[in-house]
């Protein structure tokens, strides 16, 4: 094989492998992959099934919070969430009707919340400010109005 | 009948240079690397 071909093949394969190792390590060892919680739930019984029979922001540790949330056309329950700066928040969510999205602008929080499934995503809010939460999965006539805010103090 | 060579075999002593090709594909690789790093940095900047 030509010398330049050998160099090219080695270099490009090496770079691709490096990319995959970086992303693979982040996903599997550090748990930074996209959310895909496997728990199921009966979408018609959401209001009677724990923990969704009591949605809200709960403190589970030193600056650790769990937000148990149900999504329904066209709102988030609870809405207008407040957490202190530096809080590590785990969002546990399900939908009571159709597929919704849950995206917090300016962060890596971007999850699809589907009826019958419980979605879990965790983020540490270091920067104080107001974060816009949007539904980014078309869910009906009021989809463009489905939003709320997370205020980090 | 003499077996006559009707044409002199043409010897291609000059191999086609792959240097231009190498430069071009390295440029493409560079673009790919810059794009990957850019998106990676964007992701990491949002923690």
XYZ file of N, CA and C in Angstrom:
600
model
N 0.849 -1.195 0.000
C 0.000 0.000 0.000
C 0.879 1.237 0.000
N 0.408 2.241 -0.609
C 1.148 3.502 -0.676
C 1.325 4.068 0.736
N 2.479 4.685 0.952
C 2.792 5.212 2.283
C 1.738 6.213 2.772
N 1.321 7.095 1.843
C 0.337 8.113 2.229
C -1.012 7.467 2.562
N -1.344 6.403 1.857
C -2.594 5.706 2.163
C -2.540 5.121 3.562
N -1.387 4.547 3.914
C -1.248 3.984 5.258
C -1.412 5.067 6.316
N -0.761 6.210 6.066
C -0.857 7.306 7.030
C -2.304 7.760 7.169
N -2.966 7.923 6.034
C -4.357 8.403 6.041
C -5.278 7.447 6.780
N -5.174 6.171 6.466
C -6.041 5.181 7.115
C -5.801 5.154 8.620
N -4.529 5.179 8.992
C -4.218 5.150 10.418
C -4.740 6.376 11.133
N -4.509 7.533 10.539
C -4.907 8.788 11.168
C -6.429 8.886 11.310
N -7.151 8.624 10.233
C -8.610 8.774 10.290
C -9.230 7.724 11.196
N -8.753 6.485 11.122
C -9.298 5.458 12.023
C -8.998 5.809 13.475
N -7.768 6.287 13.715
C -7.392 6.658 15.078
C -8.259 7.773 15.630
N -8.515 8.790 14.807
C -9.338 9.901 15.264
C -10.765 9.449 15.536
N -11.307 8.621 14.661
C -12.675 8.120 14.879
C -12.759 7.304 16.159
N -11.759 6.452 16.385
C -11.755 5.640 17.604
C -11.649 6.550 18.824
N -10.821 7.598 18.728
C -10.694 8.533 19.844
C -12.039 9.180 20.165
N -12.755 9.636 19.124
C -14.075 10.236 19.329
C -14.986 9.248 20.059
N -15.014 8.007 19.583
C -15.937 7.027 20.162
C -15.553 6.693 21.597
N -14.248 6.664 21.881
C -13.823 6.378 23.252
C -14.247 7.508 24.191
N -14.077 8.756 23.741
C -14.467 9.887 24.585
C -15.954 9.850 24.878
N -16.749 9.760 23.823
C -18.199 9.777 24.003
C -18.665 8.523 24.738
N -18.039 7.393 24.445
C -18.412 6.148 25.114
C -18.122 6.193 26.603
N -16.953 6.735 26.960
C -16.613 6.863 28.378
C -17.600 7.780 29.093
N -17.930 8.890 28.442
C -18.881 9.813 29.067
C -20.239 9.158 29.257
N -20.664 8.399 28.260
C -21.996 7.800 28.318
C -22.083 6.692 29.355
N -21.120 5.750 29.321
C -21.269 4.553 30.147
C -20.615 4.691 31.506
N -19.413 5.270 31.546
C -18.743 5.388 32.840
C -19.256 6.586 33.630
N -19.546 7.683 32.948
C -19.977 8.889 33.655
C -21.481 9.077 33.630
N -22.194 8.230 32.898
C -23.650 8.325 32.884
C -24.188 9.574 32.230
N -23.446 10.149 31.300
C -23.878 11.401 30.677
C -24.669 11.167 29.394
N -25.126 9.962 29.160
C -25.864 9.692 27.938
C -27.262 10.270 27.976
N -27.979 10.200 26.871
C -29.342 10.716 26.855
C -30.228 9.885 27.784
N -31.252 10.510 28.362
C -32.080 9.797 29.339
C -32.897 8.708 28.661
N -32.981 7.572 29.311
C -33.824 6.506 28.773
C -34.185 5.561 29.910
N -34.882 6.131 30.877
C -35.293 5.338 32.016
C -36.255 4.237 31.577
N -36.148 3.085 32.208
C -36.905 1.950 31.691
C -38.191 1.651 32.451
N -38.443 2.420 33.507
C -39.628 2.086 34.300
C -40.911 2.396 33.551
N -41.909 1.545 33.758
C -43.208 1.745 33.125
C -44.244 2.159 34.143
N -45.324 2.722 33.628
C -46.408 3.170 34.500
C -47.678 3.150 33.669
N -48.803 2.935 34.331
C -50.070 2.967 33.609
C -50.480 4.422 33.430
N -50.553 4.906 32.198
C -50.805 6.343 32.017
C -52.168 6.798 32.527
N -53.095 5.846 32.643
C -54.405 6.259 33.139
C -54.446 6.319 34.657
N -53.428 5.742 35.304
C -53.421 5.688 36.768
C -52.352 6.592 37.364
N -51.847 7.542 36.562
C -50.705 8.332 37.017
C -51.000 9.046 38.330
N -52.202 9.622 38.419
C -52.499 10.401 39.622
C -52.623 9.530 40.856
N -52.795 8.209 40.650
C -52.903 7.330 41.813
C -51.615 6.570 42.101
N -50.632 6.702 41.208
C -49.417 5.904 41.364
C -48.315 6.746 41.975
N -47.682 6.216 43.022
C -46.548 6.932 43.616
C -45.389 6.931 42.640
N -44.518 7.920 42.574
C -44.591 9.155 43.365
C -45.440 10.245 42.747
N -46.141 9.942 41.633
C -46.825 10.998 40.907
C -48.150 11.400 41.542
N -48.531 10.694 42.607
C -49.733 11.147 43.296
C -49.414 12.374 44.143
N -48.114 12.676 44.247
C -47.689 13.854 45.009
C -46.581 14.583 44.253
N -46.902 15.219 43.144
C -45.842 15.889 42.371
C -45.334 17.124 43.096
N -44.090 17.474 42.852
C -43.532 18.673 43.469
C -42.033 18.569 43.612
N -41.486 19.605 44.244
C -40.039 19.653 44.457
C -39.747 19.124 45.847
N -38.916 18.108 45.932
C -38.586 17.538 47.235
C -37.081 17.606 47.450
N -36.716 17.914 48.683
C -35.282 17.950 49.000
C -34.873 16.566 49.460
N -33.882 15.987 48.774
C -33.463 14.627 49.145
C -32.058 14.583 49.704
N -31.416 15.738 49.831
C -30.056 15.722 50.377
C -29.525 17.139 50.454
N -28.283 17.241 50.836
C -27.628 18.547 50.915
C -27.537 19.120 49.511
N -28.398 20.083 49.207
C -28.428 20.674 47.866
C -28.756 19.649 46.775
N -29.583 18.663 47.157
C -30.037 17.688 46.167
C -31.547 17.687 46.183
N -32.123 17.780 45.017
C -33.576 17.867 44.961
C -34.107 16.869 43.964
N -35.334 16.470 44.216
C -35.998 15.653 43.225
C -37.280 16.367 42.834
N -37.465 16.571 41.563
C -38.690 17.181 41.077
C -39.516 16.074 40.440
N -40.630 15.761 41.077
C -41.533 14.755 40.525
C -42.593 15.515 39.740
N -42.680 15.232 38.446
C -43.462 16.091 37.580
C -44.344 15.271 36.649
N -45.566 15.771 36.470
C -46.410 15.160 35.441
C -46.640 16.190 34.342
N -46.665 15.703 33.125
C -46.869 16.585 31.988
C -48.219 16.261 31.368
N -48.914 17.307 31.051
C -50.233 17.107 30.491
C -50.509 18.288 29.589
N -51.207 18.058 28.502
C -51.551 19.179 27.620
C -52.324 20.239 28.408
N -51.861 21.423 28.574
C -50.578 21.872 28.053
C -49.771 22.507 29.176
N -49.422 21.737 30.188
C -48.649 22.316 31.277
C -47.819 21.299 32.014
N -46.985 21.820 32.875
C -46.119 21.001 33.711
C -46.594 21.144 35.155
N -46.713 20.005 35.822
C -47.096 20.054 37.239
C -45.992 19.432 38.057
N -45.235 20.113 38.885
C -45.368 21.527 39.245
C -44.773 22.453 38.192
N -45.203 23.701 38.212
C -44.597 24.688 37.319
C -43.876 25.700 38.186
N -43.107 26.566 37.539
C -42.368 27.636 38.242
C -41.597 27.084 39.427
N -40.570 26.368 39.104
C -39.765 25.676 40.116
C -38.645 26.592 40.588
N -38.341 26.498 41.864
C -37.231 27.299 42.412
C -36.263 26.398 43.134
N -34.995 26.524 42.820
C -33.959 25.767 43.527
C -32.785 26.700 43.818
N -31.986 26.393 44.834
C -30.809 27.232 45.082
C -29.698 26.897 44.090
N -28.776 27.847 43.925
C -27.655 27.636 43.005
C -26.797 26.489 43.495
N -26.312 25.702 42.577
C -25.487 24.555 42.930
C -26.291 23.311 43.234
N -27.602 23.401 43.111
C -28.452 22.246 43.437
C -28.362 21.196 42.345
N -28.264 19.929 42.771
C -28.331 18.828 41.824
C -29.770 18.344 41.816
N -30.429 18.517 40.691
C -31.860 18.226 40.605
C -32.092 17.025 39.701
N -32.868 16.067 40.194
C -33.274 14.934 39.368
C -34.743 15.102 39.031
N -35.041 15.174 37.755
C -36.421 15.295 37.306
C -36.965 13.900 37.026
N -38.039 13.539 37.717
C -38.702 12.261 37.461
C -40.056 12.605 36.883
N -40.283 12.198 35.631
C -41.455 12.720 34.926
C -42.194 11.635 34.180
N -43.494 11.850 34.020
C -44.264 11.027 33.107
C -45.368 11.896 32.510
N -45.964 11.378 31.469
C -47.014 12.133 30.810
C -48.353 11.476 31.088
N -49.364 12.321 31.224
C -50.696 11.780 31.479
C -51.492 11.611 30.197
N -50.969 12.165 29.081
C -51.743 11.992 27.857
C -50.885 11.615 26.664
N -50.203 12.582 26.067
C -49.467 12.292 24.823
C -47.976 12.504 25.057
N -47.207 12.287 24.018
C -45.762 12.472 24.135
C -45.453 13.960 24.254
N -44.709 14.313 25.274
C -44.243 15.681 25.433
C -42.736 15.697 25.460
N -42.180 16.894 25.306
C -40.745 17.054 25.467
C -40.490 17.886 26.700
N -39.284 17.783 27.200
C -38.903 18.582 28.365
C -37.499 19.091 28.102
N -37.421 20.358 27.724
C -36.109 20.928 27.447
C -35.914 22.192 28.263
N -34.782 22.288 28.947
C -34.447 23.495 29.697
C -33.400 24.236 28.886
N -33.793 25.404 28.357
C -32.923 26.155 27.452
C -31.622 26.529 28.131
N -30.509 26.356 27.424
C -29.216 26.716 27.967
C -28.567 25.603 28.781
N -29.263 24.476 28.900
C -28.663 23.334 29.585
C -28.720 22.134 28.661
N -28.195 21.016 29.138
C -28.258 19.784 28.355
C -29.488 18.954 28.686
N -30.425 19.564 29.410
C -31.643 18.829 29.758
C -32.550 18.829 28.549
N -32.733 17.635 27.989
C -33.593 17.518 26.814
C -34.097 16.091 26.798
N -35.342 15.915 27.220
C -35.861 14.562 27.361
C -37.223 14.470 26.711
N -37.554 13.262 26.269
C -38.869 13.011 25.717
C -39.667 12.303 26.800
N -40.833 12.829 27.130
C -41.627 12.265 28.212
C -42.841 11.596 27.594
N -42.907 10.281 27.704
C -43.920 9.508 26.997
C -44.909 8.879 27.964
N -46.180 8.803 27.579
C -47.151 8.112 28.439
C -46.786 6.644 28.545
N -46.878 6.118 29.759
C -46.520 4.723 29.982
C -45.082 4.551 30.416
N -44.301 5.634 30.354
C -42.892 5.536 30.734
C -42.529 6.633 31.726
N -41.581 6.305 32.580
C -41.082 7.296 33.532
C -39.710 7.736 33.056
N -39.554 9.035 32.896
C -38.283 9.566 32.396
C -37.539 10.218 33.545
N -36.211 10.018 33.531
C -35.409 10.574 34.622
C -34.221 11.300 34.029
N -34.000 12.525 34.466
C -32.812 13.237 33.992
C -32.310 14.133 35.111
N -30.989 14.183 35.261
C -30.378 14.905 36.390
C -29.485 16.019 35.875
N -29.490 17.145 36.587
C -28.645 18.264 36.191
C -28.272 19.069 37.428
N -27.051 19.602 37.417
C -26.623 20.475 38.514
C -26.693 21.915 38.046
N -27.532 22.707 38.711
C -27.713 24.093 38.311
C -26.698 24.964 39.030
N -25.549 25.200 38.381
C -24.514 26.022 39.014
C -24.798 27.503 38.872
N -25.301 27.907 37.727
C -25.491 29.321 37.447
C -26.860 29.786 37.906
N -26.919 30.846 38.718
C -28.237 31.380 39.065
C -28.877 32.066 37.863
N -30.186 32.157 37.879
C -30.879 32.812 36.782
C -32.227 32.175 36.548
N -32.867 32.606 35.476
C -34.174 32.048 35.118
C -34.019 31.214 33.873
N -34.432 29.970 33.974
C -34.287 29.061 32.851
C -35.656 28.756 32.276
N -35.770 28.896 30.962
C -37.036 28.611 30.299
C -37.156 27.115 30.047
N -38.287 26.570 30.419
C -38.564 25.149 30.178
C -39.598 25.068 29.079
N -39.284 24.299 28.042
C -40.203 24.207 26.915
C -40.583 22.760 26.650
N -41.776 22.604 26.100
C -42.122 21.308 25.535
C -41.685 21.343 24.083
N -40.783 20.439 23.695
C -40.280 20.480 22.327
C -40.749 19.291 21.499
N -41.861 18.697 21.887
C -42.432 17.589 21.132
C -43.888 17.922 20.896
N -44.267 18.078 19.651
C -45.619 18.536 19.331
C -46.671 17.701 20.055
N -47.547 18.381 20.778
C -48.496 17.641 21.597
C -49.923 18.119 21.423
N -50.169 18.992 20.442
C -51.555 19.395 20.248
C -51.672 20.889 20.015
N -52.921 21.370 20.123
C -53.215 22.746 19.736
C -52.528 23.770 20.639
N -52.235 23.398 21.880
C -51.630 24.364 22.797
C -50.139 24.147 22.994
N -49.547 23.373 22.109
C -48.147 22.969 22.278
C -47.221 24.166 22.403
N -47.492 25.223 21.627
C -46.572 26.367 21.629
C -46.668 27.161 22.928
N -47.709 26.904 23.706
C -47.863 27.624 24.972
C -47.319 26.830 26.159
N -46.880 25.613 25.884
C -46.492 24.742 26.999
C -45.079 25.081 27.452
N -44.997 25.837 28.523
C -43.676 26.208 29.024
C -43.791 26.554 30.496
N -42.659 26.604 31.149
C -42.611 27.079 32.524
C -41.193 27.576 32.782
N -40.907 27.972 34.005
C -39.552 28.466 34.292
C -38.991 27.779 35.515
N -37.668 27.663 35.507
C -36.941 27.212 36.689
C -36.084 28.382 37.141
N -36.291 28.829 38.358
C -35.510 29.949 38.884
C -34.450 29.404 39.826
N -33.198 29.746 39.535
C -32.091 29.280 40.363
C -31.542 30.484 41.108
N -31.604 30.412 42.427
C -31.219 31.601 43.212
C -29.746 31.532 43.597
N 5.958 -15.722 -40.569
C 5.441 -14.494 -39.973
C 6.233 -14.196 -38.732
N 6.730 -13.057 -38.711
C 7.430 -12.720 -37.477
C 6.425 -12.142 -36.487
N 6.609 -12.599 -35.308
C 5.749 -11.988 -34.274
C 6.316 -10.612 -33.985
N 5.601 -9.674 -34.512
C 6.145 -8.315 -34.387
C 5.385 -7.558 -33.325
N 6.143 -6.837 -32.598
C 5.456 -5.977 -31.616
C 4.972 -4.771 -32.390
N 3.693 -4.599 -32.409
C 3.166 -3.458 -33.151
C 3.309 -2.178 -32.365
N 3.487 -2.326 -31.101
C 3.668 -1.085 -30.342
C 4.669 -1.348 -29.241
N 5.438 -0.379 -28.995
C 6.404 -0.506 -27.896
C 5.632 -0.435 -26.594
N 5.886 -1.378 -25.732
C 5.164 -1.276 -24.446
C 5.541 0.048 -23.758
N 4.544 0.733 -23.365
C 4.777 2.028 -22.713
C 5.015 1.782 -21.235
N 6.186 2.197 -20.787
C 6.460 2.006 -19.367
C 6.070 3.260 -18.624
N 5.220 3.062 -17.681
C 4.813 4.208 -16.881
C 5.755 4.327 -15.704
N 6.833 5.071 -15.944
C 7.818 5.148 -14.863
C 7.390 6.135 -13.796
N 6.410 6.984 -14.157
C 6.029 8.054 -13.250
C 4.742 7.635 -12.549
N 4.788 7.364 -11.253
C 3.564 7.013 -10.535
C 2.759 8.269 -10.273
N 1.439 8.142 -10.295
C 0.606 9.313 -10.025
C 0.830 9.734 -8.574
N 1.024 11.016 -8.387
C 1.320 11.508 -7.050
C 0.042 11.569 -6.228
N 0.129 11.115 -5.009
C -1.032 11.174 -4.119
C -0.930 12.333 -3.144
N 0.035 13.214 -3.380
C 0.264 14.291 -2.411
C -0.923 15.254 -2.374
N -1.442 15.614 -3.553
C -2.582 16.519 -3.618
C -3.799 15.904 -2.951
N -3.998 14.605 -3.218
C -5.112 13.893 -2.586
C -4.976 13.930 -1.069
N -3.785 13.696 -0.583
C -3.550 13.673 0.860
C -3.884 15.012 1.489
N -3.417 16.081 0.843
C -3.709 17.420 1.369
C -5.218 17.648 1.423
N -5.902 17.257 0.348
C -7.351 17.485 0.291
C -8.079 16.715 1.381
N -7.754 15.439 1.532
C -8.505 14.664 2.526
C -8.132 15.069 3.942
N -6.879 15.520 4.135
C -6.515 16.015 5.459
C -7.298 17.273 5.785
N -7.569 18.068 4.771
C -8.389 19.251 4.980
C -9.794 18.855 5.411
N -10.357 17.871 4.721
C -11.692 17.392 5.099
C -11.680 16.865 6.532
N -10.641 16.106 6.875
C -10.524 15.591 8.241
C -10.478 16.736 9.240
N -9.744 17.788 8.855
C -9.661 18.949 9.731
C -11.021 19.579 9.970
N -11.796 19.701 8.910
C -13.149 20.271 9.057
C -13.974 19.405 9.995
N -13.891 18.092 9.810
C -14.668 17.175 10.660
C -14.235 17.316 12.120
N -12.916 17.377 12.344
C -12.415 17.497 13.719
C -12.880 18.809 14.342
N -12.807 19.898 13.583
C -13.233 21.205 14.120
C -14.714 21.173 14.476
N -15.536 20.575 13.605
C -16.973 20.502 13.881
C -17.239 19.656 15.123
N -16.547 18.533 15.235
C -16.755 17.649 16.389
C -16.374 18.353 17.685
N -15.191 18.981 17.668
C -14.732 19.671 18.864
C -15.679 20.818 19.209
N -16.160 21.513 18.182
C -17.078 22.624 18.426
C -18.329 22.170 19.159
N -18.955 21.121 18.643
C -20.184 20.637 19.271
C -19.871 20.056 20.655
N -18.747 19.381 20.796
C -18.358 18.821 22.085
C -18.183 19.934 23.114
N -17.531 21.004 22.700
C -17.332 22.126 23.627
C -18.674 22.748 24.002
N -19.558 22.868 23.019
C -20.887 23.437 23.298
C -21.617 22.587 24.327
N -21.551 21.277 24.158
C -22.192 20.364 25.109
C -21.568 20.508 26.495
N -20.232 20.482 26.556
C -19.560 20.541 27.860
C -19.776 21.884 28.539
N -19.986 22.958 27.742
C -20.187 24.272 28.358
C -21.534 24.331 29.070
N -22.445 23.421 28.711
C -23.745 23.385 29.386
C -23.767 22.289 30.435
N -22.616 21.830 30.825
C -22.401 20.792 31.850
C -23.071 19.490 31.427
